[in-house]
Coordinates of C-alpha atoms and ligand atoms in Angstrom, one line a residue:
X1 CA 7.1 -106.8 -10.4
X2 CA 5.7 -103.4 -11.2
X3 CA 6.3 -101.9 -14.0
X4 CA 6.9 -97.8 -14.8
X5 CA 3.6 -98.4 -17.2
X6 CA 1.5 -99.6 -14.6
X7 CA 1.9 -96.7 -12.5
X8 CA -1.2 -94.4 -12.5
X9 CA 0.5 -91.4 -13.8
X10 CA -0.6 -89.2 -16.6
X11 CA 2.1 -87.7 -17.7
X12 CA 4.4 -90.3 -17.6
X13 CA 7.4 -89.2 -15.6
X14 CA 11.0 -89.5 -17.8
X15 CA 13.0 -92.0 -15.3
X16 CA 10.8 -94.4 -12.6
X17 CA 12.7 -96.8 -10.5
X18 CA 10.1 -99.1 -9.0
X19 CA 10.5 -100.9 -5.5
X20 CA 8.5 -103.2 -3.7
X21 CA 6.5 -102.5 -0.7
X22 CA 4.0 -99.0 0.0
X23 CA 3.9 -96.6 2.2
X24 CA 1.4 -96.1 4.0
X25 CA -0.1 -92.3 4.4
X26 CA -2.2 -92.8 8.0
X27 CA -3.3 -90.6 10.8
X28 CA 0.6 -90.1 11.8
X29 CA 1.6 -88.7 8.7
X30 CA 2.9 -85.3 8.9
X31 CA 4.3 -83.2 6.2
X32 CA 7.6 -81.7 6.5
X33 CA 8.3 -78.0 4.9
X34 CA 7.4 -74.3 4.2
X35 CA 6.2 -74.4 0.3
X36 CA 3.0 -73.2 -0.4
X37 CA 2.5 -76.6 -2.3
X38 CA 1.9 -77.9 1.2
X39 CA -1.4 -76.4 1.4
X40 CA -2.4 -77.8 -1.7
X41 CA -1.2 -81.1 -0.9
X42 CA -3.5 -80.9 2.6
X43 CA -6.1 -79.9 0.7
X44 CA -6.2 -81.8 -2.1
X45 CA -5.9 -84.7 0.3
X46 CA -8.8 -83.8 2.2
X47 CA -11.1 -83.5 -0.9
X48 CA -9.6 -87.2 -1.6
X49 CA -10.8 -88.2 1.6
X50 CA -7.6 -88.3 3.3
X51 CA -8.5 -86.3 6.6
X52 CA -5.0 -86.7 8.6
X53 CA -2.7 -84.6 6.5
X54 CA -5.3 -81.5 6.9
X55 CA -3.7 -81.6 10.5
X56 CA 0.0 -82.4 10.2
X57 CA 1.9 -79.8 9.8
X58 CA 4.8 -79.3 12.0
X59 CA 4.8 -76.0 13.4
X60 CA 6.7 -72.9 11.4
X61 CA 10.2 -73.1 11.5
X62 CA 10.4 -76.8 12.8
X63 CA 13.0 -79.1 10.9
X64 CA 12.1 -82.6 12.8
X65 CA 13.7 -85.5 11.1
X66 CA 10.9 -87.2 8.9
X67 CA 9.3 -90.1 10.5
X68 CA 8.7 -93.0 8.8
X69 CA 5.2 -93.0 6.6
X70 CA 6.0 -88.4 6.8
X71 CA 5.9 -86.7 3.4
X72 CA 8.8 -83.8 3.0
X73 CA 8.9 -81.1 0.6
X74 CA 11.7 -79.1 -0.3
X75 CA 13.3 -76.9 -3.2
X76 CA 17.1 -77.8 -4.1
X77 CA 17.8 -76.3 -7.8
X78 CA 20.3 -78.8 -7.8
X79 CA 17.7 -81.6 -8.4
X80 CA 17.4 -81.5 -11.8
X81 CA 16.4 -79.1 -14.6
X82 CA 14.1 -76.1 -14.2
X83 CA 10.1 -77.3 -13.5
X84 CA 11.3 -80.8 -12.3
X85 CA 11.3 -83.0 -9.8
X86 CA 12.8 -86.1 -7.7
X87 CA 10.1 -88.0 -5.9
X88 CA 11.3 -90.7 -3.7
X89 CA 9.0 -93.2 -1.7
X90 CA 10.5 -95.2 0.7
X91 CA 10.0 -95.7 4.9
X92 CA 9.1 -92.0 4.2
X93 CA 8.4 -89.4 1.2
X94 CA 10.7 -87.1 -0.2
X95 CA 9.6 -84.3 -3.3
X96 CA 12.8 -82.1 -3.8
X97 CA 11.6 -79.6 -6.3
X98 CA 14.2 -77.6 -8.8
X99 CA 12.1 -75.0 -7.9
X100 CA 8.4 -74.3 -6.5
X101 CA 7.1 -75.3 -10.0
X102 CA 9.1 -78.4 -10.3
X103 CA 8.2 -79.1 -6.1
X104 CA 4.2 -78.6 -7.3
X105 CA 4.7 -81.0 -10.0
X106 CA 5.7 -83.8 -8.0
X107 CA 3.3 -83.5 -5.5
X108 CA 0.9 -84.0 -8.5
X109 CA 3.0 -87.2 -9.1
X110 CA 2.6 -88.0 -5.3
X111 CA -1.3 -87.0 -5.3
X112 CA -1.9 -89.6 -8.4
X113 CA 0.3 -92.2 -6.7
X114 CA -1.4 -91.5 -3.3
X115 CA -4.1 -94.7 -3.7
X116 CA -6.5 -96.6 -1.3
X117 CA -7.3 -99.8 -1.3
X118 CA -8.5 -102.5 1.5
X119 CA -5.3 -101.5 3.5
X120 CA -6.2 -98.1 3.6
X121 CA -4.1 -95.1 1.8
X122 CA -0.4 -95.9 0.3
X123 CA 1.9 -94.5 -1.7
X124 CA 4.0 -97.1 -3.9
X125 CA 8.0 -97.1 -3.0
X126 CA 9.3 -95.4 -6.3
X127 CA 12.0 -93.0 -7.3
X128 CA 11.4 -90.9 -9.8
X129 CA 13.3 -88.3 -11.9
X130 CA 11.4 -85.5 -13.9
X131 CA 11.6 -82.8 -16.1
X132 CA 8.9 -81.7 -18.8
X133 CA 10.1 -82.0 -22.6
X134 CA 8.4 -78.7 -23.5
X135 CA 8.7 -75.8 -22.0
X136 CA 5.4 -74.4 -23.5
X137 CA 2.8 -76.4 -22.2
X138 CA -0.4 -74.8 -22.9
X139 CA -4.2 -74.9 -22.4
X140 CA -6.5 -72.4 -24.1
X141 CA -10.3 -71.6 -22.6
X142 CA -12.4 -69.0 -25.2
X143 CA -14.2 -66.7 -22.8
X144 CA -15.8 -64.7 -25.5
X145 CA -18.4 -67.0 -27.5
X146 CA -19.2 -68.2 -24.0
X147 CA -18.3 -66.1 -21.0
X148 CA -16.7 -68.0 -17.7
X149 CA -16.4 -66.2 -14.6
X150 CA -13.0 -65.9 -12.0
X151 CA -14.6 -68.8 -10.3
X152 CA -15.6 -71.1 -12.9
X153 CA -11.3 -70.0 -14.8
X154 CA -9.8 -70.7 -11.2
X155 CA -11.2 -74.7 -11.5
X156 CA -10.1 -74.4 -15.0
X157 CA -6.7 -73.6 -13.9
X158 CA -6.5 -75.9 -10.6
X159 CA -7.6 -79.1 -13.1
X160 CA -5.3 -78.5 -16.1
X161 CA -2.3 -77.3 -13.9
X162 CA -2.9 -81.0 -11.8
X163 CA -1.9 -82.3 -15.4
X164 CA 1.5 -80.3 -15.4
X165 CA 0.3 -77.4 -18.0
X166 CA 2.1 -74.3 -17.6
X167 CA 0.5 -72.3 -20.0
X168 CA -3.3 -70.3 -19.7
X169 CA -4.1 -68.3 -22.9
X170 CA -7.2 -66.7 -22.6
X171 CA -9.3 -65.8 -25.6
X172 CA -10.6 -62.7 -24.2
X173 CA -12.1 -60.9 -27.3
X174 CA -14.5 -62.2 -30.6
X175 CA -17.0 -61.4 -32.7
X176 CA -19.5 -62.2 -30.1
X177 CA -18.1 -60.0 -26.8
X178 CA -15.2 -58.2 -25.7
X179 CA -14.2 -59.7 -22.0
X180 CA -12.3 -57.4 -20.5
X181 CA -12.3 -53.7 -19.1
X182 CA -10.4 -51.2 -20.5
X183 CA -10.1 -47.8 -19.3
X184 CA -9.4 -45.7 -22.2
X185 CA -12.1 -47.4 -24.3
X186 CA -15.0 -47.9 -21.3
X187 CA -17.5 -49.0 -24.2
X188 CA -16.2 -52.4 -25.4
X189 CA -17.0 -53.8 -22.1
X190 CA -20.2 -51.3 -22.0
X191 CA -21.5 -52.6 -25.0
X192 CA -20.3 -55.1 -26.1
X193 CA -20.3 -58.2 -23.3
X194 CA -23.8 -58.6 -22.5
X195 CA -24.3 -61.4 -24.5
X196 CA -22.5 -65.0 -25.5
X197 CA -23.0 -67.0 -28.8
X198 CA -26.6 -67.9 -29.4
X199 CA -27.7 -65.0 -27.2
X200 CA -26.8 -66.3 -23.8
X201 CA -25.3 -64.8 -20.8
X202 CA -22.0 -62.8 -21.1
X203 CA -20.1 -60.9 -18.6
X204 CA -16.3 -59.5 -18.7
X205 CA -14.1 -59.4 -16.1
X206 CA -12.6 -56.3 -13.9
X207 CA -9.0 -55.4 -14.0
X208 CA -9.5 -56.5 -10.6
X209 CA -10.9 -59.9 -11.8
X210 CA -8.3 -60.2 -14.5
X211 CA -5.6 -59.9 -11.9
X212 CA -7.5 -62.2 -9.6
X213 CA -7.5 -64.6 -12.8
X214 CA -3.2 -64.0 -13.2
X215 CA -2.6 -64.8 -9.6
X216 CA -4.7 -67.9 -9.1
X217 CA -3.0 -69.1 -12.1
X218 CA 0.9 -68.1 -10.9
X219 CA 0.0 -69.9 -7.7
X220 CA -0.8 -73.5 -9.9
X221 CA 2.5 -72.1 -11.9
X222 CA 0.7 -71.3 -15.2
X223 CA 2.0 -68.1 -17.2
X224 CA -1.3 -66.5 -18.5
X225 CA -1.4 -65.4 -21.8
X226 CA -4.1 -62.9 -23.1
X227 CA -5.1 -62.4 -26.5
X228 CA -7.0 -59.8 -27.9
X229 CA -8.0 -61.4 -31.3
X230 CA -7.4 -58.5 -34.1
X231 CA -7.7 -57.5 -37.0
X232 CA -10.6 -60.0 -37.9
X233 CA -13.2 -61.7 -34.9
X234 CA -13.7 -57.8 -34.1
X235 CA -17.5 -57.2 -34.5
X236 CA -18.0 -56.6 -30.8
X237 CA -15.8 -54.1 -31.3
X238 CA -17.3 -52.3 -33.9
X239 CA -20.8 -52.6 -31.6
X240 CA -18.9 -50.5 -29.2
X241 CA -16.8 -48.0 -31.5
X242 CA -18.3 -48.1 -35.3
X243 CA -16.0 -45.9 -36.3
X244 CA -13.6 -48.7 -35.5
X245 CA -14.4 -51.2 -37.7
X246 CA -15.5 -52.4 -41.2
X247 CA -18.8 -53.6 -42.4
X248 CA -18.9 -57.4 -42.3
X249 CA -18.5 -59.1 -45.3
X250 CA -20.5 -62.0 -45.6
X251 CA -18.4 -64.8 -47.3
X252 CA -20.0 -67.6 -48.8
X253 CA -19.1 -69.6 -46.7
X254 CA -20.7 -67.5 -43.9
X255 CA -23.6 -67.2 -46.1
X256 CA -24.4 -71.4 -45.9
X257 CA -23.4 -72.1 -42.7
X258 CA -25.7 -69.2 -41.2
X259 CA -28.5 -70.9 -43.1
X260 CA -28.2 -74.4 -41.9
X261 CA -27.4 -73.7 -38.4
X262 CA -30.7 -70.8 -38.2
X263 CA -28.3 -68.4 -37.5
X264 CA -28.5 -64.5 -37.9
X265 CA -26.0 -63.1 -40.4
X266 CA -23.7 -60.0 -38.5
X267 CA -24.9 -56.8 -39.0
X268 CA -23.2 -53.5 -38.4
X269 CA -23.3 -51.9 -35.2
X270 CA -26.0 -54.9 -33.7
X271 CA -24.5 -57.9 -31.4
X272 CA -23.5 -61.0 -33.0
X273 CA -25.2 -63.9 -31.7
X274 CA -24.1 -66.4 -34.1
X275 CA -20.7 -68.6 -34.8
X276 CA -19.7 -67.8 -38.6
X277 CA -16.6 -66.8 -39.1
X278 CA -14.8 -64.3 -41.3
X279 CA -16.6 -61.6 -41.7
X280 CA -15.2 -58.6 -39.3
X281 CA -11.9 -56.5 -39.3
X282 CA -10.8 -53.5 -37.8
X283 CA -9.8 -50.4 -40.6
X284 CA -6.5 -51.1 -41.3
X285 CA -5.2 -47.8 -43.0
X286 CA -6.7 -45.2 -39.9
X287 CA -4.5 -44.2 -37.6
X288 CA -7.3 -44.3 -35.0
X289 CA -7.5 -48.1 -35.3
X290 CA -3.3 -48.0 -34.1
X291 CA -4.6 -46.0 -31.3
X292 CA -7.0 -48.2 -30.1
X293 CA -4.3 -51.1 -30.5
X294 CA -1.8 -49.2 -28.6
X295 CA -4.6 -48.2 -25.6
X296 CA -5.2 -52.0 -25.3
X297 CA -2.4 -53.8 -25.7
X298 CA -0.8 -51.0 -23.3
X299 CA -3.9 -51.7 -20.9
X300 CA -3.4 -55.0 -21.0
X301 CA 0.9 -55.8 -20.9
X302 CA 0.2 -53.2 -17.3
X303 CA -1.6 -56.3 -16.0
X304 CA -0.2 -59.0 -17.7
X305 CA 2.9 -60.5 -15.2
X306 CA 4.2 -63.6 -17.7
X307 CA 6.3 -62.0 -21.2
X308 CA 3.4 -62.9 -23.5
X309 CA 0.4 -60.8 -25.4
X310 CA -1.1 -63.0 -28.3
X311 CA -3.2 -60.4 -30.4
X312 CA -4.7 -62.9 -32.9
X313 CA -4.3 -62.8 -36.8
X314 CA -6.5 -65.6 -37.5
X315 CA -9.7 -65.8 -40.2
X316 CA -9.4 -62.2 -41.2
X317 CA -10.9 -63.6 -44.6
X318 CA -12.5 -60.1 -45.8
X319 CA -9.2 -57.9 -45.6
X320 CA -6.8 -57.9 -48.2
X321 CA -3.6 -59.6 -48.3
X322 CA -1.5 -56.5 -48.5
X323 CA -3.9 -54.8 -45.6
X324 CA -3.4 -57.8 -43.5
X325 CA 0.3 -57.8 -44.0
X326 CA 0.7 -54.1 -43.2
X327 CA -1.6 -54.9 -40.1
X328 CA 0.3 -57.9 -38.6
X329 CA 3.7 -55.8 -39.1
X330 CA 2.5 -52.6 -37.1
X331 CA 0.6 -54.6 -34.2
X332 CA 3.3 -56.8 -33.5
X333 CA 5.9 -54.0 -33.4
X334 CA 3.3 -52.3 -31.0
X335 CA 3.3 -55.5 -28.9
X336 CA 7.4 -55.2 -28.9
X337 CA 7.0 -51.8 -28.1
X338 CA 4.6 -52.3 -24.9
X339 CA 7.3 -54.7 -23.5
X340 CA 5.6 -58.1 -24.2
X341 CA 6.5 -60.5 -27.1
X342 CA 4.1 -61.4 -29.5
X343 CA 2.0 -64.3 -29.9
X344 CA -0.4 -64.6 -33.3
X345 CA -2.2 -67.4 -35.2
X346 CA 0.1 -68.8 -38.0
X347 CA -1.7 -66.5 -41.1
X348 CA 0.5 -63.7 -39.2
X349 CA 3.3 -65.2 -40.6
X350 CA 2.3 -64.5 -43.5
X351 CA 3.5 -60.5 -43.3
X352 CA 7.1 -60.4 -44.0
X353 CA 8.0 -57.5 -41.4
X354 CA 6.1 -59.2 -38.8
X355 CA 7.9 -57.7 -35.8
X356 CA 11.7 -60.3 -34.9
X357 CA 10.8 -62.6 -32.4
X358 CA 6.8 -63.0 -33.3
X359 CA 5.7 -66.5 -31.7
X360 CA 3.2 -68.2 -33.7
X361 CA 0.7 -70.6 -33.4
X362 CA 0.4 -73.1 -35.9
X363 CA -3.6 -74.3 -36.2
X364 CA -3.4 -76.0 -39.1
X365 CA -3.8 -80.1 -39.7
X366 CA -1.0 -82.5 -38.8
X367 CA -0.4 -82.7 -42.7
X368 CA -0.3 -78.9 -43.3
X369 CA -2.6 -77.6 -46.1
X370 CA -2.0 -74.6 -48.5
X371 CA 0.0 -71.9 -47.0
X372 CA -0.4 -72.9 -43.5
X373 CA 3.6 -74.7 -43.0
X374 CA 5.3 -71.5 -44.7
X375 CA 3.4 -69.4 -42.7
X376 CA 4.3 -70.6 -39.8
X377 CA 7.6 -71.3 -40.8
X378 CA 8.0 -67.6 -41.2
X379 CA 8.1 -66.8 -37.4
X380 CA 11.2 -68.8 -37.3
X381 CA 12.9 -67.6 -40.0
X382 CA 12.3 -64.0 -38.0
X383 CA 13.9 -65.2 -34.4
X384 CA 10.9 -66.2 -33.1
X385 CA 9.6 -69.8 -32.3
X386 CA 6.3 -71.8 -32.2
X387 CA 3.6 -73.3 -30.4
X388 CA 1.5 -76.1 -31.8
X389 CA -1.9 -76.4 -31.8
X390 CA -2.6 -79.0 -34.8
X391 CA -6.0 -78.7 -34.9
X392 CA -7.2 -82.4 -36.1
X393 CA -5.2 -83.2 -32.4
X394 CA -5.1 -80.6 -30.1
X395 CA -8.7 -79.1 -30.6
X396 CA -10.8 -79.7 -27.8
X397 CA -13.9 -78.6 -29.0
X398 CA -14.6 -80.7 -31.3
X399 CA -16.5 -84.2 -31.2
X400 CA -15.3 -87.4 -29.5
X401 CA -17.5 -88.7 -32.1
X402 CA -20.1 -87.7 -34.3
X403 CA -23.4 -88.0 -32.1
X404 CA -21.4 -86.2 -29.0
X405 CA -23.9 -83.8 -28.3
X406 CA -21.2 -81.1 -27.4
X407 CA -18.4 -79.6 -29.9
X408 CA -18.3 -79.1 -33.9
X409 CA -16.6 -81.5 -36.3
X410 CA -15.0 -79.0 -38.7
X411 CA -11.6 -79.8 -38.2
X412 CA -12.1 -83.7 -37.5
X413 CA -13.8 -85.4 -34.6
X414 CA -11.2 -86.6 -32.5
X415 CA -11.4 -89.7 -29.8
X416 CA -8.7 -89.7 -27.4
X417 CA -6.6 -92.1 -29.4
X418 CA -6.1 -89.5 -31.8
X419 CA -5.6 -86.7 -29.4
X420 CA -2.9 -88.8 -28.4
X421 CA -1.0 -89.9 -31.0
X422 CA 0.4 -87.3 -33.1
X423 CA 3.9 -86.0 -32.9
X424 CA 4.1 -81.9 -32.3
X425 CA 7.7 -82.1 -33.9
X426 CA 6.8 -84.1 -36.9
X427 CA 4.1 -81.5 -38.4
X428 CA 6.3 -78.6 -40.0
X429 CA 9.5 -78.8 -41.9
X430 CA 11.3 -76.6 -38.6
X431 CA 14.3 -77.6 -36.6
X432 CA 13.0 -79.1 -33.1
X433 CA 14.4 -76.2 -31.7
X434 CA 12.0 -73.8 -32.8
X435 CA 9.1 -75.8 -31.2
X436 CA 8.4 -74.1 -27.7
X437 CA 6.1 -76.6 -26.9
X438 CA 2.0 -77.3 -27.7
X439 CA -1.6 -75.8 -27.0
X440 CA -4.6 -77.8 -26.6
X441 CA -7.5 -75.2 -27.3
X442 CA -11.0 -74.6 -26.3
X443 CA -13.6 -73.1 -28.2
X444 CA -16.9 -72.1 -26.4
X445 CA -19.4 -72.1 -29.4
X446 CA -20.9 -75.1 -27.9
X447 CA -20.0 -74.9 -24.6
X448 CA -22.9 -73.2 -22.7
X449 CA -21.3 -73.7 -19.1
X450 CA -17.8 -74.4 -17.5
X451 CA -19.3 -78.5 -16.8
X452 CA -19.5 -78.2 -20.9
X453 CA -16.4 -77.2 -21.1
X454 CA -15.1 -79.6 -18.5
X455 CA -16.6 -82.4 -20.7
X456 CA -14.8 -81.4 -23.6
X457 CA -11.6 -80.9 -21.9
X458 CA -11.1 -84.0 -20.0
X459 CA -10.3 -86.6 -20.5
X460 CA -8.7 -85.2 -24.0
X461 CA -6.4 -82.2 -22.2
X462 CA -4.5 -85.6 -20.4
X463 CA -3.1 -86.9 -24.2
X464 CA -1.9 -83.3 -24.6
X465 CA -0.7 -82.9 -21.1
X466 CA 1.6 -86.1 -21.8
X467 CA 2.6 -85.2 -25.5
X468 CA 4.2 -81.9 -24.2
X469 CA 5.7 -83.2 -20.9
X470 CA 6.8 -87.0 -21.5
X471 CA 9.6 -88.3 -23.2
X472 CA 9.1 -88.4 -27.1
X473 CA 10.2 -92.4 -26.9
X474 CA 10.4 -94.8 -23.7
X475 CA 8.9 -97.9 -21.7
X476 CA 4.8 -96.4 -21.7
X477 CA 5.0 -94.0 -24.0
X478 CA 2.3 -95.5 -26.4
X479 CA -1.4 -95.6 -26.6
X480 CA -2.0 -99.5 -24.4
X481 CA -0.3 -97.7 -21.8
X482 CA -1.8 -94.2 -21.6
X483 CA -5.0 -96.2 -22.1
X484 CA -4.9 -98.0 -18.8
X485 CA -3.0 -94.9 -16.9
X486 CA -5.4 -92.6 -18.1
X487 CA -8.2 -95.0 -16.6
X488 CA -6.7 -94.3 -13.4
X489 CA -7.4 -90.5 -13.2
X490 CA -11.2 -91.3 -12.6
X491 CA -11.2 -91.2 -8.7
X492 CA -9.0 -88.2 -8.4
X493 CA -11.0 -86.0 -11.1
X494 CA -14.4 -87.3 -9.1
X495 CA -12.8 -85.9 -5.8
X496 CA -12.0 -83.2 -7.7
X497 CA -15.6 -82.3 -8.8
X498 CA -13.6 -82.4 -12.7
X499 CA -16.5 -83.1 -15.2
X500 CA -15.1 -85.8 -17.7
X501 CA -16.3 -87.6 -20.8
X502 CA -16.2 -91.3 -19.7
X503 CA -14.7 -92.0 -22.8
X504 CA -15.6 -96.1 -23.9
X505 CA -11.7 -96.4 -25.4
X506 CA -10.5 -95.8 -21.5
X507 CA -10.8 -98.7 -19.0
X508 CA -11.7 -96.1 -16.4
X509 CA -11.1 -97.5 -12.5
X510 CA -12.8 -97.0 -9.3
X511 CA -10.1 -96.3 -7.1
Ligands
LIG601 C1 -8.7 -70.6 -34.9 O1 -9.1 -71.7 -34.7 N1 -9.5 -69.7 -35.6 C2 -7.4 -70.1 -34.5

């Protein structure tokens, strides 16, 4: 007897029926269907080392009765709800999608079933019933301490949608670099992207890249979400348009950390090369500043396909309270304005005319310090809703322990067990309701390439992948049983090329 638990699936599905006996997935094998997902499932097969299904697909417009050991995909919104799935593994396999979201998450179920072993390749007889909890299943990558090019996003994108995220947010500006071109101010990109924390490489990508980025990311079904990180994290801008910005103030804070890390303080007009925090904002009370927020976010909801434009809020330690208020009130009505709905960090909710409907994104700890809970509590007492990002779980730069050599430690150092556990409804006093779903972030301080970043990510991004798409309760939903089905991801992320951190918690198998 099998049971649901012992299936090498990360996320767990909500309802497995396990049968006895495999299928097996052998030079006849042909795939039945006209979704795009069948290319990926060929392909993603290949790089797995499964040569035959490369080669079997029926010609367009035939609709041959499946053979036994054929794989069939198909889209019937009757299946279940929207983004699911029913996978069904018998004499031959069956993925009916609710829709081409739900059909390309099953055939990630299928891929991570899809196993060899002395008998060759075989998929287990299962039926399986899917739906994701959260809507809001998010990954963030910070391009702007470190810069990643459309390349080096695209296998970003390809190895967190495999997990059944939905969600890209892109951190596109910071005090280090501004990331993307924008017409009606040519200088931010001009100026001010040359260069990456600690005075590496930058770049910044086209409106042709950016779009590139979008549709890559629509194709794995993740809505991308840009943010343009105001008032505060705005030196680069400043480097670019003076006139723009303030002089940094250099916290204490700032001040210390600066010192022990060897790190230059930021000074007006120069790049930043370091990592403090805190110290940059945009002039709140000129009207030219509200120009330059309408250009962008203007620029930027032109290109931007899915509903969202997150324009920051967070750290803007060296502006008054009252300044910050009045700011997060007139950007998000500008972002309302352009069409999109707002995203912020939770200190946004701070403003009590934040524009109705404001999402925010709650980085706080699990047990909310200070102001952070009736902050972000705020959004939802204004119509909007919120994503969760606790950042003692979610975080996925920091440390898996304290000698990892990549990451910080600020926020905690998290091992996998603790990415896992945590509850994204438990952390705020807000009905369930209001919780759109969760965000597992990046930061690139650290992270010096995308195999950095990879390192970081996985196999952390897999707890988060499961806390946002799994059942809250049910048979595997616990830490012995991730444990053992993460393990089995190992092979697939090696075919894959998907750096990982071969975690010692994680009983990681060959095949
Ligand atoms: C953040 O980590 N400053 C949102």
């Amino acid at each position: 007897m099998v049971f649901t638990h012992q299936l090498p699936l990360v996320p767990l599905p909500a309802a497995v029926v396990v049968h006895d006996g495999r299928m097996p997935v052998t030079a006849t094998t042909r795939v039945h269907g006209s979704s795009p997902t069948i290319d990926i499932l060929t392909a993603a097969a290949a790089r797995r080392g499964v040569p035959s299904l490369a080669a079997a697909i029926p010609p367009e417009g035939t609709a041959s009765e499946p053979a036994a050991g054929d794989i069939v995909l198909r889209v019937d919104p009757a299946v279940t709800a929207s983004e699911g799935y029913r996978l069904s593994v018998g004499a031959h396999a069956e993925i009916t999608g609710a829709d081409e979201a739900g059909l390309f998450y099953g055939l990630q179920t299928l891929l991570q079933l899809l196993r060899e072993d002395d008998a060759g390749w075989s998929i287990p007889h299962v039926e399986i019933e899917d739906a994701p909890r959260f809507t809001h299943r998010g990954v963030m990558l910070d391009v702007a301490r470190h810069f990643f090019d459309v390349a080096e996003v695209k296998r970003f994108i390809d190895a967190t949608s495999a997990l059944k995220f939905n969600r890209l947010h892109l951190h596109l500006t910071d005090d280090q670099g501004w990331r993307l071109h924008i017409d009606s101010w040519p200088l931010l990109t001009e100026r001010s992207s040359s260069t990456s924390a600690g005075g590496d490489p930058g770049g910044f990508y086209t409106k042709g890249d950016y779009r590139e980025i979008v549709a890559h990311a629509a194709s794995r079904h993740m809505v991308l979400i840009p943010e343009v990180d105001l008032p505060g994290h705005t030196h680069a801008v400043g480097v670019a348009y003076p006139e723009l910005v303030e002089d940094p103030v250099l916290n204490d804070a700032l001040v210390a950390q600066s010192e022990s890390l060897g790190q230059p303080l930021p000074v007006a007009g120069e790049t930043y090369l370091g990592w403090g925090v805190g110290h940059s904002s945009v002039r709140i009370r000129e009207e030219r500043t509200y120009d330059f927020v309408r250009d962008v976010v203007r620029e930027l909801a032109e290109m931007t396909p899915g509903p969202y434009l997150h324009i920051g809020g967070d750290e803007s330690l060296g502006t008054s309270q009252e300044d910050f208020d009045h700011f997060a009130a007139r950007a998000t009505q500008i972002v309302v304005d352009a069409g999109k709905i707002p995203v912020a960090w939770h200190e946004m909710g701070a403003a009590a005319d934040i524009a109705g409907g404001t999402v925010g994104q709650y980085w706080g700890m699990k047990a909310p310090r200070g102001t952070h809970a009736a902050e972000a509590a705020h959004f939802v007492e204004r119509g909007g809703a919120l994503i969760m990002s606790a950042a003692d779980a979610t975080y996925l730069d920091m440390k898996y322990d304290e000698n990892y050599p990549l990451g910080l430690t600020w926020a905690a150092v998290i091992d996998v067990r603790t990415a896992y556990e945590w509850e994204p409804t438990a952390v705020l006093d807000v009905p369930d309701a209001a919780i759109l779903g969760t965000e597992a972030p990046l930061w690139s301080e650290t992270t010096r390439t995308i195999d950095d970043v990879e390192h970081l990510v996985f196999p952390r991004a897999a707890a988060e992948a499961e806390i946002a798409w799994s059942p809250q309760h049910g048979e595997g939903r616990e830490w012995s049983s991730f444990r053992e089905r993460l393990g089995t991801l190992a092979p697939l992320w090696k075919a894959e090329g998907t750096r990982f951190h071969p975690a010692a918690e994680i009983p990681w198998s060959d095949r």
